[in-house]
PDB file of C-alpha atoms and ligand atoms in Angstrom:
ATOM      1  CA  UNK A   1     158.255-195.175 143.205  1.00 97.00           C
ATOM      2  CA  UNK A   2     158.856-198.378 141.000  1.00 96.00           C
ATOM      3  CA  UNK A   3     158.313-198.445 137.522  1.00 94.00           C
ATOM      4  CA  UNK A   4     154.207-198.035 136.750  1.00 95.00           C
ATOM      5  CA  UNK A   5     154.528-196.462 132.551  1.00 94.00           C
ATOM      6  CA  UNK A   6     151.154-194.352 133.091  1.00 95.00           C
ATOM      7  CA  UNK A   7     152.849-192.806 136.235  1.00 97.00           C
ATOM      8  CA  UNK A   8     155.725-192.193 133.688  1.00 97.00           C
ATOM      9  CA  UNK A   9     153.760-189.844 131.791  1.00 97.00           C
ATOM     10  CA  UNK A  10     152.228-188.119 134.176  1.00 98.00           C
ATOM     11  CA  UNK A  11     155.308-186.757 136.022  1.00 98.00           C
ATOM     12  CA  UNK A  12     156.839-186.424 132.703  1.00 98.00           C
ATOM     13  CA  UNK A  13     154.298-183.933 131.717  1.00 98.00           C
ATOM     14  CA  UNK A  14     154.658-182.080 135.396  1.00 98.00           C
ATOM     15  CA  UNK A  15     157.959-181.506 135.476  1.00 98.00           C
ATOM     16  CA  UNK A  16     157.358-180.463 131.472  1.00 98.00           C
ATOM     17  CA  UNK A  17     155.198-177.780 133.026  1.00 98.00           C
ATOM     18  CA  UNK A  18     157.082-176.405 135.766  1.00 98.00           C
ATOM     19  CA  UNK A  19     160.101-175.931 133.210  1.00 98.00           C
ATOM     20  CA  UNK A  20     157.299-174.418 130.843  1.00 98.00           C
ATOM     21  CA  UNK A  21     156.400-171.813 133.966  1.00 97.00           C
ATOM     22  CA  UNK A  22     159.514-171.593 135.505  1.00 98.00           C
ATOM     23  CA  UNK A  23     159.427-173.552 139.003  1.00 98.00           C
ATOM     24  CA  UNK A  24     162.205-175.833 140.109  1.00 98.00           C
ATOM     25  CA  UNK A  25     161.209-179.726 139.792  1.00 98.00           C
ATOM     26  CA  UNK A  26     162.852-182.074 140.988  1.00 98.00           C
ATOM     27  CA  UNK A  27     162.370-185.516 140.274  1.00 98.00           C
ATOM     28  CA  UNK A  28     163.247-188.608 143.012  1.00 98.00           C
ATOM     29  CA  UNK A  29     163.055-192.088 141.112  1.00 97.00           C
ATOM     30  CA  UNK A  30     162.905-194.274 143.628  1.00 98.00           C
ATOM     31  CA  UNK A  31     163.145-198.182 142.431  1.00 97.00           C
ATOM     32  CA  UNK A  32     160.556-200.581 143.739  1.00 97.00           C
ATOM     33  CA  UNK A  33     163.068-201.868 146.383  1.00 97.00           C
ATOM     34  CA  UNK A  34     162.980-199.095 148.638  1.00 98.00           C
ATOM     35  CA  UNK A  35     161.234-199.675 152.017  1.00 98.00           C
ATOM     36  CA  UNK A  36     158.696-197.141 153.401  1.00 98.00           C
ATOM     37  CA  UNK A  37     160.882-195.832 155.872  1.00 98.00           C
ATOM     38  CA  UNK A  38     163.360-195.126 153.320  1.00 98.00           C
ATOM     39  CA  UNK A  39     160.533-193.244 151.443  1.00 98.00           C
ATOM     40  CA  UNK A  40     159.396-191.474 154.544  1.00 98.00           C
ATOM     41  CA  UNK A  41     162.956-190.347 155.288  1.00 98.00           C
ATOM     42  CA  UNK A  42     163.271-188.599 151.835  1.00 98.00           C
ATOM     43  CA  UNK A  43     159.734-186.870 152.957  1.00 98.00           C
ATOM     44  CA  UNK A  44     160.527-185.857 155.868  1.00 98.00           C
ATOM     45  CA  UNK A  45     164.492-183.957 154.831  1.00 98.00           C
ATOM     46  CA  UNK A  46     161.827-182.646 152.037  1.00 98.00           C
ATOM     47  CA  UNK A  47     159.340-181.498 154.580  1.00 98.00           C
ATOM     48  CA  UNK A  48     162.359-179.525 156.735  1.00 98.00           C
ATOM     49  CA  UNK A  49     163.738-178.005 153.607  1.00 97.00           C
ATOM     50  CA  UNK A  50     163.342-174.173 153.136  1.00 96.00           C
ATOM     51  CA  UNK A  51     164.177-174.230 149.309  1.00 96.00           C
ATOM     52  CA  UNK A  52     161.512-176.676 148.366  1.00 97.00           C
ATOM     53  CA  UNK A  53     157.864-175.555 148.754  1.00 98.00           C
ATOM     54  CA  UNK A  54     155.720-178.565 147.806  1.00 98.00           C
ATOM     55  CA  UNK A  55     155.934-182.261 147.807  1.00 98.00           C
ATOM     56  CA  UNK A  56     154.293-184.471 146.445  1.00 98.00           C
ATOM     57  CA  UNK A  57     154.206-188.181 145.754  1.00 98.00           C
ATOM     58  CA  UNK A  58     152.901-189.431 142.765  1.00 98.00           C
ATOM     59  CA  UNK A  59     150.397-193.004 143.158  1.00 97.00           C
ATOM     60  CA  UNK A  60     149.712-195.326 142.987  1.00 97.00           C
ATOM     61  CA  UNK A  61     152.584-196.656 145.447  1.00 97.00           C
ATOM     62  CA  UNK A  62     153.864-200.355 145.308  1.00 97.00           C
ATOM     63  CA  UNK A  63     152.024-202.920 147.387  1.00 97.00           C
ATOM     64  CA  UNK A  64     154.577-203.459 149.910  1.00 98.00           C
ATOM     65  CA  UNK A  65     153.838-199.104 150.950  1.00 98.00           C
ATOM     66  CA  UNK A  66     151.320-197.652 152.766  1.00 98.00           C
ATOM     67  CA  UNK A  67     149.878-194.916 150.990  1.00 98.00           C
ATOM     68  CA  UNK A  68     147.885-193.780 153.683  1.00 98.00           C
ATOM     69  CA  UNK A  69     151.295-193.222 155.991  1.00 98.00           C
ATOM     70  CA  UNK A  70     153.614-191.628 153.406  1.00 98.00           C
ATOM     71  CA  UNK A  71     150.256-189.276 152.656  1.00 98.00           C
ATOM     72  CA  UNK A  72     150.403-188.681 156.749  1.00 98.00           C
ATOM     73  CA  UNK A  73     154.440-187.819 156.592  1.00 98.00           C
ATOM     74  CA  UNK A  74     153.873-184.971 153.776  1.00 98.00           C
ATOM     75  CA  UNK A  75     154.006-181.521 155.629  1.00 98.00           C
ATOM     76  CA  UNK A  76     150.315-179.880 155.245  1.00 98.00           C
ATOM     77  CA  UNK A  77     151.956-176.893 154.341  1.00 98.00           C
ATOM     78  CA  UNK A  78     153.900-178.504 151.338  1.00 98.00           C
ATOM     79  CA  UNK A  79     150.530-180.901 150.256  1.00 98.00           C
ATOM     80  CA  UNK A  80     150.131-179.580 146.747  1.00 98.00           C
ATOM     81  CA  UNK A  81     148.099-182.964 145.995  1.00 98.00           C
ATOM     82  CA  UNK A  82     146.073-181.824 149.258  1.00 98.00           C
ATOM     83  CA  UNK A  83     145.545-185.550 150.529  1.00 98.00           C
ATOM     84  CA  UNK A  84     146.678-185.088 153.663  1.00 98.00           C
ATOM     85  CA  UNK A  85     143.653-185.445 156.174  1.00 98.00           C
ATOM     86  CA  UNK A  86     144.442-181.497 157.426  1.00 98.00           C
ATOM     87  CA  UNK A  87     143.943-180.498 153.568  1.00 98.00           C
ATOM     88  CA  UNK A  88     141.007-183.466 152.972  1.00 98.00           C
ATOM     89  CA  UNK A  89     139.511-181.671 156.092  1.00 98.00           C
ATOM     90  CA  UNK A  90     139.636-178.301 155.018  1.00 98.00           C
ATOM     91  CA  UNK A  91     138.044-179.029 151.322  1.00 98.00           C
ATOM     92  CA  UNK A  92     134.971-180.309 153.917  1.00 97.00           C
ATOM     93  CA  UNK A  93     134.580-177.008 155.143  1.00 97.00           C
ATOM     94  CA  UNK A  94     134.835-174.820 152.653  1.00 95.00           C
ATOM     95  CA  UNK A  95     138.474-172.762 154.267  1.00 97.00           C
ATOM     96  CA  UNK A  96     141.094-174.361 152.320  1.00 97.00           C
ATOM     97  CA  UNK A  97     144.595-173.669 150.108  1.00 96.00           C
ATOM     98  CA  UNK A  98     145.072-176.549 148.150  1.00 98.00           C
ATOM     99  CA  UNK A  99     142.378-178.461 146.417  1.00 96.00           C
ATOM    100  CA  UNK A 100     143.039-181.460 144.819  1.00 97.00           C
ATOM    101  CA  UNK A 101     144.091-181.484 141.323  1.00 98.00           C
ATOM    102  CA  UNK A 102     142.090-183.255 139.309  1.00 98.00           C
ATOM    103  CA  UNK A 103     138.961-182.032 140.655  1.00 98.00           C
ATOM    104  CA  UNK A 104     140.026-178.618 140.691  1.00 98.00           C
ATOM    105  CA  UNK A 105     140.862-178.891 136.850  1.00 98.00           C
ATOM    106  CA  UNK A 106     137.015-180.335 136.633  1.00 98.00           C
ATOM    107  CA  UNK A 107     135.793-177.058 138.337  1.00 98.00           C
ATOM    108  CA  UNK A 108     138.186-175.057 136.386  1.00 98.00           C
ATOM    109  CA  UNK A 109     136.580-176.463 132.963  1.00 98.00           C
ATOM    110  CA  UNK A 110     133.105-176.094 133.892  1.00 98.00           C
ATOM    111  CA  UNK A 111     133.792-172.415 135.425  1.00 98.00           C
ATOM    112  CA  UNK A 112     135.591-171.494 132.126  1.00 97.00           C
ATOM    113  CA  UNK A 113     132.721-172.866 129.943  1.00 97.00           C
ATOM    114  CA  UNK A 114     130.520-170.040 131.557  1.00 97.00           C
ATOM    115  CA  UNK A 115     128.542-173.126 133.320  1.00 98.00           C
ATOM    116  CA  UNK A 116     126.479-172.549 136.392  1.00 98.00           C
ATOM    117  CA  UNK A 117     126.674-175.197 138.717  1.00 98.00           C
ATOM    118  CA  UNK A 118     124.326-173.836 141.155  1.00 98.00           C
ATOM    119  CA  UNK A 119     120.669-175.857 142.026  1.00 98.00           C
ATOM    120  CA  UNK A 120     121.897-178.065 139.129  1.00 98.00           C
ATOM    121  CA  UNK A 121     121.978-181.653 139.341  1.00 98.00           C
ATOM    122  CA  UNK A 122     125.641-182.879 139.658  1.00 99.00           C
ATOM    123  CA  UNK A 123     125.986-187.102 139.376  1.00 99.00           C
ATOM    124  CA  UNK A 124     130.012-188.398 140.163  1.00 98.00           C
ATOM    125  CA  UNK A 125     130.225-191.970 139.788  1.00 98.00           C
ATOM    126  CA  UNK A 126     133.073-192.751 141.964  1.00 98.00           C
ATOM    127  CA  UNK A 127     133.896-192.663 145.412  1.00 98.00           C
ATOM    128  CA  UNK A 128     137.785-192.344 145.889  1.00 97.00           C
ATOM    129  CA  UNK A 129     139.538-190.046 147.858  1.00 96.00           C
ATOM    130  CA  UNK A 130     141.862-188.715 145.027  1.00 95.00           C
ATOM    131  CA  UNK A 131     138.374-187.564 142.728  1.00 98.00           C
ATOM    132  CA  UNK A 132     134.911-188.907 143.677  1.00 98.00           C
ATOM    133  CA  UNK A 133     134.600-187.412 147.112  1.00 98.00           C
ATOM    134  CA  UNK A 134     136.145-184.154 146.940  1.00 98.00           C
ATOM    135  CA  UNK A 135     134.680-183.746 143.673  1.00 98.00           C
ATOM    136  CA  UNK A 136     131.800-184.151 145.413  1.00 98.00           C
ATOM    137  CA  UNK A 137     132.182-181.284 147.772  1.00 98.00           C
ATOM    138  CA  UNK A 138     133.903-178.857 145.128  1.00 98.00           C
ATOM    139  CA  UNK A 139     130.462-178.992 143.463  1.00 98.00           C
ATOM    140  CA  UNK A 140     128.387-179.029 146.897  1.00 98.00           C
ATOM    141  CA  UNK A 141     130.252-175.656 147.591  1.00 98.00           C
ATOM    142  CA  UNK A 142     129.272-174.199 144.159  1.00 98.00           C
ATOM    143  CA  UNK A 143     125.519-174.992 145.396  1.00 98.00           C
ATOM    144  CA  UNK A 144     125.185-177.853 143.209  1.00 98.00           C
ATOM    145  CA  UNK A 145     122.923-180.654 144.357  1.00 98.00           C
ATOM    146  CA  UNK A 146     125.153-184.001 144.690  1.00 98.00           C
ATOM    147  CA  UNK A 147     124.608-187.590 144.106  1.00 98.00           C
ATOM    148  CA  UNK A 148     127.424-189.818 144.438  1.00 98.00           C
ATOM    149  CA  UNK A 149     127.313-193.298 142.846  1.00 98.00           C
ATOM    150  CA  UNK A 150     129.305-196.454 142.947  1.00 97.00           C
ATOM    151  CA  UNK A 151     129.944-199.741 142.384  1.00 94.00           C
ATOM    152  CA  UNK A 152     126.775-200.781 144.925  1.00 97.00           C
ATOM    153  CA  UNK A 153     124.580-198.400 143.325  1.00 98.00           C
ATOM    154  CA  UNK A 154     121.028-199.728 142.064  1.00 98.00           C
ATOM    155  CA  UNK A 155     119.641-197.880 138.826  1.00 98.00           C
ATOM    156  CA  UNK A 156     123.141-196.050 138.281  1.00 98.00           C
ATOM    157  CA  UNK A 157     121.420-195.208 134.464  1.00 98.00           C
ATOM    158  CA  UNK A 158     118.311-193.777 136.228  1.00 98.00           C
ATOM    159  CA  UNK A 159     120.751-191.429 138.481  1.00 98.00           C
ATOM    160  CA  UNK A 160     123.310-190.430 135.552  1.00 98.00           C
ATOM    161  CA  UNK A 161     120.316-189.851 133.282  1.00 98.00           C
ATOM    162  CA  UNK A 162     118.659-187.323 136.157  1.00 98.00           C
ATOM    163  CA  UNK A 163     122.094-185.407 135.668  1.00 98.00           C
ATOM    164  CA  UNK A 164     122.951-182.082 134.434  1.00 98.00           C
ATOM    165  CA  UNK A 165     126.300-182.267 135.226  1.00 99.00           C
ATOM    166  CA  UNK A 166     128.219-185.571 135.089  1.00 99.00           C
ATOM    167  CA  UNK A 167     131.401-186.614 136.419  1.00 99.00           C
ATOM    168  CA  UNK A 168     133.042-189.986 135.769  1.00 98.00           C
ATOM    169  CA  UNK A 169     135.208-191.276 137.694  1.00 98.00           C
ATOM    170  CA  UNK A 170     135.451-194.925 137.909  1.00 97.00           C
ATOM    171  CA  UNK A 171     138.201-196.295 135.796  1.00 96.00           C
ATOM    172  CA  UNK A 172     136.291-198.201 133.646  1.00 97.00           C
ATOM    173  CA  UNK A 173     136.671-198.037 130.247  1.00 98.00           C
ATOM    174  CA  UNK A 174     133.717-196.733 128.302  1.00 98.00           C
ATOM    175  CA  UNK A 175     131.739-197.310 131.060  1.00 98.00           C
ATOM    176  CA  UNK A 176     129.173-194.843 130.568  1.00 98.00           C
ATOM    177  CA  UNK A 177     127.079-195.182 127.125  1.00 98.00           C
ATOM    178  CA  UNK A 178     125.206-192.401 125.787  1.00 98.00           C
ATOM    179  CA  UNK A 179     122.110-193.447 126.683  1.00 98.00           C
ATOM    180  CA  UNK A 180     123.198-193.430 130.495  1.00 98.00           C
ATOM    181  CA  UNK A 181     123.012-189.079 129.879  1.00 98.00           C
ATOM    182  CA  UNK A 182     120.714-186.652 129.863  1.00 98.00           C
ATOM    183  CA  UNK A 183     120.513-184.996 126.285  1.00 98.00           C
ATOM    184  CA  UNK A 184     121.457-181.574 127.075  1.00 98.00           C
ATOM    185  CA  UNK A 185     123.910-182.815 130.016  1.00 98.00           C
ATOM    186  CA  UNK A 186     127.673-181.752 130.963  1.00 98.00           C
ATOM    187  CA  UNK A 187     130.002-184.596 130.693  1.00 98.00           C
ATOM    188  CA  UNK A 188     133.024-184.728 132.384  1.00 98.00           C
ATOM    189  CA  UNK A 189     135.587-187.643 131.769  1.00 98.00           C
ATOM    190  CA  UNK A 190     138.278-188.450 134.236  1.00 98.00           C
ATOM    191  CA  UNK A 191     138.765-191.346 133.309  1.00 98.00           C
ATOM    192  CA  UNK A 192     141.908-192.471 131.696  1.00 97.00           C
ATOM    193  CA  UNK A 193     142.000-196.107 130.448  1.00 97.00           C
ATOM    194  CA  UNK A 194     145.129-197.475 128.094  1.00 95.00           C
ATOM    195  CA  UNK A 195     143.207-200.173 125.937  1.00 95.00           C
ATOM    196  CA  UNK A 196     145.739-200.954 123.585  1.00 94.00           C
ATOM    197  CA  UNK A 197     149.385-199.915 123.273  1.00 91.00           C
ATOM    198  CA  UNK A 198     148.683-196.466 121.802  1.00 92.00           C
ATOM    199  CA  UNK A 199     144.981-196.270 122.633  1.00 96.00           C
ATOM    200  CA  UNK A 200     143.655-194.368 125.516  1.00 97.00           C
ATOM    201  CA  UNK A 201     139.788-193.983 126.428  1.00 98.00           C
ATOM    202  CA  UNK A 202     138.080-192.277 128.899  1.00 98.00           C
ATOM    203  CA  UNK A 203     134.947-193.758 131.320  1.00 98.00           C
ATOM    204  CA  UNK A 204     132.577-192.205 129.064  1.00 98.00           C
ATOM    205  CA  UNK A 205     131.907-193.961 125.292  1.00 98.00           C
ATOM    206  CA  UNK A 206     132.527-190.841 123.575  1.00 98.00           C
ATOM    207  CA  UNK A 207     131.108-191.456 120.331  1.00 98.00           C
ATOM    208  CA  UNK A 208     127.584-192.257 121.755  1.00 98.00           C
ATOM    209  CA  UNK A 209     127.904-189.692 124.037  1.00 98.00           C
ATOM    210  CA  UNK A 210     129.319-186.898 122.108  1.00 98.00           C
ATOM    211  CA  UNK A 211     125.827-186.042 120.444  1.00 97.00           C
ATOM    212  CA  UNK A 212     123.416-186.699 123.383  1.00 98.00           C
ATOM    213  CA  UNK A 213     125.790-184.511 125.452  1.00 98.00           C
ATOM    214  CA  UNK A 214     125.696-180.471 125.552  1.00 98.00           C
ATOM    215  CA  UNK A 215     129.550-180.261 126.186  1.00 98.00           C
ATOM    216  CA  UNK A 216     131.563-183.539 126.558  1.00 98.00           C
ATOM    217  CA  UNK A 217     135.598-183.474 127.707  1.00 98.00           C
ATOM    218  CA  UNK A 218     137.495-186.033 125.312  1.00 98.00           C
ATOM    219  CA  UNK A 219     140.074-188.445 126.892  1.00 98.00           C
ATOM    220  CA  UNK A 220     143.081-187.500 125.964  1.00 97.00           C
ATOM    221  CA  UNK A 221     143.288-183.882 125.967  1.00 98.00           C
ATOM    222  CA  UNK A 222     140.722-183.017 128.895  1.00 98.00           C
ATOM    223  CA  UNK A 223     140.720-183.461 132.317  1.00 98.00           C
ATOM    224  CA  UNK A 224     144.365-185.203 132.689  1.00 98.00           C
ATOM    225  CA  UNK A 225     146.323-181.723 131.484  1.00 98.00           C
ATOM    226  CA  UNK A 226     144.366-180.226 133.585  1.00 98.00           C
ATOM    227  CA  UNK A 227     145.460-182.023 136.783  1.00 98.00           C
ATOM    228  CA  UNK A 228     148.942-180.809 135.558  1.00 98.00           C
ATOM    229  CA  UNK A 229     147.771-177.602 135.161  1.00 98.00           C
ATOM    230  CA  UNK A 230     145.675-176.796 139.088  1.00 98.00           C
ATOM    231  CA  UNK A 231     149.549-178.792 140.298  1.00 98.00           C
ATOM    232  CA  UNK A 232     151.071-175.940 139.036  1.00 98.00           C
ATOM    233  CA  UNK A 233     148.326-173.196 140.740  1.00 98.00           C
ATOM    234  CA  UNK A 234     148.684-174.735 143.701  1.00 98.00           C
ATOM    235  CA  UNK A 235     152.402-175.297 144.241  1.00 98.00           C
ATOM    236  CA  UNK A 236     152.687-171.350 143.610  1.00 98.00           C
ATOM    237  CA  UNK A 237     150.364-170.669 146.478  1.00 98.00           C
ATOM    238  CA  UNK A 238     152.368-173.431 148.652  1.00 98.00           C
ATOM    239  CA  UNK A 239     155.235-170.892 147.594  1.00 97.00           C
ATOM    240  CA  UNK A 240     153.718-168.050 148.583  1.00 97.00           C
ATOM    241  CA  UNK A 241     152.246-169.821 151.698  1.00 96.00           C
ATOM    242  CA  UNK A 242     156.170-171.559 152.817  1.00 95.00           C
ATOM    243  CA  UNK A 243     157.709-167.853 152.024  1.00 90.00           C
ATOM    244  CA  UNK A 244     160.550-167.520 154.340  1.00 72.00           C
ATOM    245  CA  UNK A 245     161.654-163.916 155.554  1.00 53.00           C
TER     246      UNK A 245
HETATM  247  N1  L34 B   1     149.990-188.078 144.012  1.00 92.59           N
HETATM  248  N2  L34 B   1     149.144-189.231 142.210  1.00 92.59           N
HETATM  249  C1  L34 B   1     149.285-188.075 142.877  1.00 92.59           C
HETATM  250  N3  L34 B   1     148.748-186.912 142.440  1.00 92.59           N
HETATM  251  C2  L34 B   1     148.026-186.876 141.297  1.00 92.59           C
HETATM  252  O1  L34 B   1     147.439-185.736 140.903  1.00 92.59           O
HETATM  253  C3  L34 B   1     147.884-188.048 140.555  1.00 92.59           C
HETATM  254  N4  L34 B   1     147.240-188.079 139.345  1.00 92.59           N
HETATM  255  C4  L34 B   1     146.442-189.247 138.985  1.00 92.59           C
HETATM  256  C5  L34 B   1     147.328-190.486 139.209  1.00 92.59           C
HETATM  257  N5  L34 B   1     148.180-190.391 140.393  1.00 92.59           N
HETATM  258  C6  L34 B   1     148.434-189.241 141.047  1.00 92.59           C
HETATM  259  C7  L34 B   1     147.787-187.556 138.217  1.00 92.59           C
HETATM  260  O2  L34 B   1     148.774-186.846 138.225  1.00 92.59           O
HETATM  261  C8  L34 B   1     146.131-188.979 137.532  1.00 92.59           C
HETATM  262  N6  L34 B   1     147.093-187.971 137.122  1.00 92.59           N
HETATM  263  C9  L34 B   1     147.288-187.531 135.793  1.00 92.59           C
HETATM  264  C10 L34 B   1     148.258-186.588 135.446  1.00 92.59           C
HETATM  265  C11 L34 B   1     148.457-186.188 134.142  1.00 92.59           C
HETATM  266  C12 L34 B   1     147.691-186.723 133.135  1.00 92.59           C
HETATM  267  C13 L34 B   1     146.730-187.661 133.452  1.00 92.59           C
HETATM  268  C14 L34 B   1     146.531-188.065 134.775  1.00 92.59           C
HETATM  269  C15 L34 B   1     147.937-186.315 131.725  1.00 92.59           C
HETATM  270  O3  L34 B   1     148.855-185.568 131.474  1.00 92.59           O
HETATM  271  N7  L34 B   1     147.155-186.812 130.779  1.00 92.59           N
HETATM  272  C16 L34 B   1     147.295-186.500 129.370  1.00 92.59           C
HETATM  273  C17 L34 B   1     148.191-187.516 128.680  1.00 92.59           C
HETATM  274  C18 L34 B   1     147.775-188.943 128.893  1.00 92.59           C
HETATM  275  C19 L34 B   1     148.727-189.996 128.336  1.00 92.59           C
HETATM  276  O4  L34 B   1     149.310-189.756 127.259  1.00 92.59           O
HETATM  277  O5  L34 B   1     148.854-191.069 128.967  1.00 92.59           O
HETATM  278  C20 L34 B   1     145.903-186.443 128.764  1.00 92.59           C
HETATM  279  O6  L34 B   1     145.781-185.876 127.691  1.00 92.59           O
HETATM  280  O7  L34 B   1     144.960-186.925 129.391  1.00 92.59           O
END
């Protein structure tokens, strides 16, 4: 919905990869005007039809919507962002089919580095629903040991620098300086921050981190095409999971 240009991309390079894999996209610009029950209407025909296996609806939302209800009017079945509370629920215990993108692609990178989560020490800084929390729990069921931090946090550079793993996730440009990490550490940037017209940075200062750092993802190229990537995984298990007779 409306016109955001970073929200541009990003659907851009989704529907790029379901025509790279071959799964129908289909794309509903809606402008800014349109009123949240108009939004929840489209949802809900989406939600009751049999040709269309996941829905999802890329944020952030204009002011005048309420994310949390047009989250709530997505069919838990057809949640391939899994923020509805049924899929948020599920990620707490452990028996779930989606798992949210971004931190999935986060998992997916350190599992495909051949690092061992387990007993380490995992530090996310960030607490949102979309990353910091089930990030959080993705690592927690890998047997890491987990230490959220935020914006309240006292001694956030004592916690990052007791990390082995570190996730950072707070939309802050070049927030975290390499002498915030452990030399030896996994760093993992989510962040993605547009500081001029053509430049984008991540949370993490990646040139004094780069060196102190054992493996370090660079912003762009790292953790955003992977979101795109676990959207794809799990919109073919919503497939297989919405498979009519
Ligand atoms: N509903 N809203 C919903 N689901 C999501 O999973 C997202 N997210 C986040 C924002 N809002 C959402 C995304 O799609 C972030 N995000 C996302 C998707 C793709 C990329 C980055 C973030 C991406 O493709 N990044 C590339 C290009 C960046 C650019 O040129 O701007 C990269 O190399 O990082």
């Amino acid at each position: 919905m409306g016109e955001d240009p970073a929200s541009q991309v990003y659907v851009r390079n989704k529907k790029l990869a379901c025509e790279y894999i071959g799964i129908n996209s289909f794309e509903y610009l809606l402008p800014e005007s349109t009123t949240q029950k108009e939004l929840i209407e489209l949802i809900e025909k989406l939600n009751n039809d049999d040709t269309v296996s996941g829905i999802l609806c890329q944020l952030p939302v204009p002011e005048h919507i309420n994310e949390e209800a047009v989250i709530n009017a997505i069919d838990p079945k057809k949640d391939v962002d899994a923020f509805h509370p049924v899929n948020v629920g599920r990620i707490m215990t452990g028996n779930y089919d989606f798992v949210p993108c971004t931190p999935a692609g986060v998992m997916e990178l350190i599992n495909e580095s051949g690092i061992d989560v387990s007993g380490k020490e995992c530090v996310v800084v960030g607490r949102s629903n979309i990353v910091g929390k089930p990030m959080s729990m993705l690592l927690l069921h890998k047997n890491g040991t987990v230490t959220i931090c935020h914006s309240k946090t006292q001694n956030l550079a004592e916690k990052t620098r007791n990390a082995d793993i570190l996730v950072a996730a707070v939309g802050i440009a070049n927030f975290i300086k390499g002498d915030m990490i452990k030399p030896g550490a996994v760093v993992i940037d989510v962040g993605i921050n547009r500081i001029a017209p053509k430049v984008l940075v991540g949370d993490v200062e990646f040139e004094s981190a780069k060196d102190v750092a054992a493996a370090i993802t660079p912003v762009p190229g790292g953790v955003g095409p992977m979101t795109v990537a676990m959207l794809m995984k799990n919109t073919l298990k919503a497939a297989e999971i919405n498979k009519t007779k």
